[in-house]
Coordinates of N, CA and C in Angstrom, one line a residue:
M1 N 9.9 54.8 0.3 CA 8.9 53.7 0.3 C 9.5 52.5 -0.3
T2 N 9.4 51.4 0.5 CA 9.9 50.1 -0.1 C 8.7 49.3 -0.7
T3 N 9.1 48.6 -1.7 CA 8.1 47.8 -2.4 C 8.2 46.4 -1.9
R4 N 7.1 45.8 -1.5 CA 7.1 44.4 -1.0 C 6.8 43.5 -2.2
L5 N 7.5 42.4 -2.2 CA 7.2 41.4 -3.3 C 5.9 40.7 -2.9
N6 N 5.2 40.4 -3.9 CA 4.0 39.5 -3.7 C 4.5 38.1 -3.6
P7 N 4.3 37.4 -2.5 CA 4.9 36.1 -2.4 C 4.3 35.1 -3.3
I8 N 3.1 35.3 -3.8 CA 2.5 34.4 -4.8 C 3.1 34.5 -6.2
T9 N 3.8 35.5 -6.5 CA 4.4 35.7 -7.8 C 5.9 35.7 -7.8
T10 N 6.5 35.3 -6.7 CA 8.0 35.3 -6.6 C 8.5 34.1 -7.4
P11 N 9.7 34.2 -7.9 CA 10.3 33.0 -8.6 C 10.3 31.7 -7.8
R12 N 10.6 31.9 -6.5 CA 10.6 30.7 -5.6 C 9.2 30.0 -5.6
H13 N 8.2 30.8 -5.5 CA 6.8 30.3 -5.5 C 6.5 29.6 -6.8
E14 N 6.9 30.3 -7.9 CA 6.7 29.7 -9.2 C 7.4 28.4 -9.4
L15 N 8.6 28.3 -8.8 CA 9.4 27.0 -8.9 C 8.7 25.9 -8.1
R16 N 8.2 26.3 -6.9 CA 7.5 25.3 -6.1 C 6.2 24.8 -6.8
A17 N 5.5 25.8 -7.4 CA 4.3 25.4 -8.1 C 4.6 24.5 -9.3
E18 N 5.6 24.8 -10.0 CA 6.0 23.9 -11.1 C 6.4 22.5 -10.7
K19 N 7.2 22.5 -9.6 CA 7.6 21.2 -9.0 C 6.3 20.4 -8.6
A20 N 5.4 21.0 -8.0 CA 4.1 20.4 -7.5 C 3.4 19.9 -8.8
R21 N 3.3 20.7 -9.8 CA 2.6 20.2 -11.1 C 3.3 19.0 -11.7
R22 N 4.6 19.0 -11.7 CA 5.4 17.9 -12.3 C 5.2 16.6 -11.4
N23 N 5.2 16.8 -10.1 CA 4.9 15.7 -9.2 C 3.6 15.1 -9.4
K24 N 2.6 16.0 -9.6 CA 1.2 15.5 -9.8 C 1.1 14.8 -11.1
D25 N 1.7 15.3 -12.1 CA 1.7 14.6 -13.4 C 2.4 13.2 -13.4
A26 N 3.5 13.2 -12.6 CA 4.3 11.9 -12.5 C 3.4 10.9 -11.7
A27 N 2.7 11.3 -10.7 CA 1.8 10.4 -9.9 C 0.7 9.9 -10.8
L28 N 0.1 10.8 -11.6 CA -1.0 10.4 -12.5 C -0.4 9.4 -13.5
N29 N 0.7 9.6 -14.1 CA 1.3 8.7 -15.1 C 1.6 7.3 -14.4
A30 N 2.1 7.3 -13.2 CA 2.4 6.1 -12.5 C 1.1 5.3 -12.2
F31 N 0.1 6.1 -11.8 CA -1.2 5.5 -11.5 C -1.8 4.8 -12.8
I32 N -1.8 5.5 -13.9 CA -2.3 4.9 -15.1 C -1.5 3.7 -15.5
G33 N -0.2 3.7 -15.3 CA 0.7 2.6 -15.7 C 0.3 1.4 -14.8
K34 N 0.2 1.6 -13.5 CA -0.2 0.5 -12.6 C -1.6 -0.1 -12.9
K35 N -2.5 0.8 -13.3 CA -3.9 0.4 -13.6 C -3.8 -0.5 -14.9
A36 N -3.0 -0.1 -15.9 CA -2.8 -0.9 -17.1 C -2.2 -2.3 -16.7
E37 N -1.3 -2.3 -15.8 CA -0.7 -3.6 -15.4 C -1.8 -4.5 -14.8
I38 N -2.6 -3.9 -13.9 CA -3.7 -4.7 -13.3 C -4.7 -5.1 -14.3
D39 N -5.1 -4.2 -15.3 CA -6.0 -4.6 -16.3 C -5.5 -5.8 -17.1
E40 N -4.2 -5.8 -17.4 CA -3.6 -6.9 -18.2 C -3.7 -8.2 -17.4
M41 N -3.3 -8.1 -16.1 CA -3.4 -9.3 -15.3 C -4.8 -9.9 -15.2
L42 N -5.8 -9.0 -15.0 CA -7.2 -9.4 -15.0 C -7.6 -10.0 -16.3
A43 N -7.2 -9.5 -17.4 CA -7.6 -10.0 -18.7 C -7.0 -11.4 -18.9
R44 N -5.7 -11.6 -18.5 CA -5.1 -12.9 -18.6 C -5.8 -13.9 -17.7
L45 N -6.1 -13.5 -16.4 CA -6.8 -14.4 -15.5 C -8.1 -14.8 -16.0
Q46 N -8.9 -13.8 -16.6 CA -10.2 -14.1 -17.2 C -10.1 -15.1 -18.3
A47 N -9.1 -14.9 -19.2 CA -8.9 -15.9 -20.3 C -8.5 -17.3 -19.8
L48 N -7.7 -17.3 -18.7 CA -7.3 -18.6 -18.2 C -8.6 -19.3 -17.5
S49 N -9.4 -18.5 -16.8 CA -10.6 -19.0 -16.2 C -11.6 -19.5 -17.3
D50 N -11.7 -18.7 -18.4 CA -12.6 -19.1 -19.5 C -12.1 -20.5 -20.1
D51 N -10.8 -20.8 -20.0 CA -10.3 -22.0 -20.5 C -10.2 -23.0 -19.4
H52 N -10.9 -22.8 -18.3 CA -11.0 -23.8 -17.2 C -9.6 -24.0 -16.6
F53 N -8.8 -22.9 -16.5 CA -7.4 -23.0 -16.0 C -6.6 -24.2 -16.6
N54 N -6.8 -24.3 -17.9 CA -6.1 -25.4 -18.6 C -6.3 -26.8 -18.1
A55 N -7.4 -27.0 -17.5 CA -7.7 -28.3 -16.9 C -8.8 -29.0 -17.8
H56 N -8.5 -30.2 -18.3 CA -9.6 -30.9 -19.0 C -10.4 -31.6 -18.0
P57 N -11.8 -31.7 -18.2 CA -12.6 -32.3 -17.2 C -12.3 -33.7 -16.8
D58 N -11.8 -34.5 -17.7 CA -11.4 -35.9 -17.5 C -10.1 -36.0 -16.6
E59 N -9.4 -34.9 -16.5 CA -8.1 -34.9 -15.9 C -8.1 -34.1 -14.5
V60 N -9.2 -33.5 -14.1 CA -9.2 -32.8 -12.9 C -9.1 -33.7 -11.7
N61 N -8.2 -33.2 -10.8 CA -7.9 -34.0 -9.6 C -7.8 -33.0 -8.4
W62 N -7.6 -33.5 -7.2 CA -7.5 -32.6 -6.0 C -6.4 -31.6 -6.1
G63 N -5.4 -31.9 -6.9 CA -4.3 -30.9 -7.1 C -4.8 -29.7 -7.8
H64 N -5.7 -29.9 -8.8 CA -6.3 -28.7 -9.5 C -7.1 -27.9 -8.5
V65 N -7.9 -28.6 -7.6 CA -8.7 -27.9 -6.6 C -7.8 -27.1 -5.7
G66 N -6.7 -27.7 -5.2 CA -5.8 -27.0 -4.4 C -5.2 -25.7 -5.0
T67 N -4.9 -25.9 -6.3 CA -4.4 -24.7 -7.0 C -5.4 -23.6 -7.1
L68 N -6.7 -24.0 -7.4 CA -7.7 -22.9 -7.5 C -8.0 -22.4 -6.1
E69 N -7.9 -23.2 -5.1 CA -8.1 -22.7 -3.7 C -7.1 -21.6 -3.4
H70 N -5.8 -21.9 -3.8 CA -4.7 -21.0 -3.5 C -5.0 -19.7 -4.3
Y71 N -5.3 -19.8 -5.6 CA -5.6 -18.6 -6.4 C -6.8 -17.8 -5.7
A72 N -7.8 -18.5 -5.3 CA -9.0 -17.8 -4.7 C -8.6 -17.1 -3.4
S73 N -7.7 -17.7 -2.6 CA -7.3 -17.1 -1.4 C -6.5 -15.8 -1.6
L74 N -5.7 -15.8 -2.6 CA -4.9 -14.6 -3.0 C -5.8 -13.5 -3.5
L75 N -6.8 -13.9 -4.4 CA -7.7 -12.9 -4.9 C -8.6 -12.4 -3.8
K76 N -9.0 -13.2 -2.8 CA -9.8 -12.7 -1.7 C -9.1 -11.7 -0.9
R77 N -7.8 -11.8 -0.7 CA -7.0 -10.8 0.0 C -7.1 -9.5 -0.8
I78 N -7.0 -9.6 -2.1 CA -7.1 -8.4 -2.9 C -8.4 -7.7 -2.8
T79 N -9.5 -8.5 -3.0 CA -10.8 -8.0 -3.0 C -11.2 -7.5 -1.6
D80 N -10.8 -8.2 -0.6 CA -11.1 -7.7 0.8 C -10.4 -6.3 1.0
S81 N -9.2 -6.1 0.5 CA -8.5 -4.9 0.7 C -9.2 -3.8 -0.2
A82 N -9.5 -4.1 -1.4 CA -10.1 -3.1 -2.3 C -11.5 -2.7 -1.9
F83 N -12.3 -3.6 -1.3 CA -13.6 -3.3 -0.9 C -13.8 -3.1 0.6
G84 N -12.8 -3.1 1.4 CA -12.9 -2.9 2.8 C -13.7 -4.0 3.5
E85 N -13.4 -5.2 3.0 CA -14.1 -6.4 3.6 C -13.1 -7.2 4.4
G86 N -13.6 -8.3 5.0 CA -12.8 -9.2 5.7 C -12.0 -8.5 6.8
E87 N -10.7 -8.8 6.9 CA -9.9 -8.1 7.9 C -9.7 -6.6 7.7
H88 N -10.1 -6.2 6.5 CA -10.0 -4.7 6.2 C -11.3 -4.0 6.4
A89 N -12.3 -4.7 7.0 CA -13.6 -4.0 7.2 C -13.4 -3.1 8.4
D90 N -14.2 -2.0 8.4 CA -14.2 -1.1 9.5 C -15.1 -1.6 10.6

């Protein structure tokens, strides 16, 4: 009588399961790192906005408007992508 190995408990399966766990942990760590990067950028942008993008009311000109229009268009691309709006809408 030959004994069959249980494929779920073979060393090969255990190695694959360990590799999958490490891969999942690495993905989670990368995700958390990227989220922290985004959170930092958002905090910096919010602080800059709170300071009126370093523009004094007496000095605002159309160049300032153009700069904010550029920032807004870049942020719109991000929010459209994140929320499935604009060109990313279904």
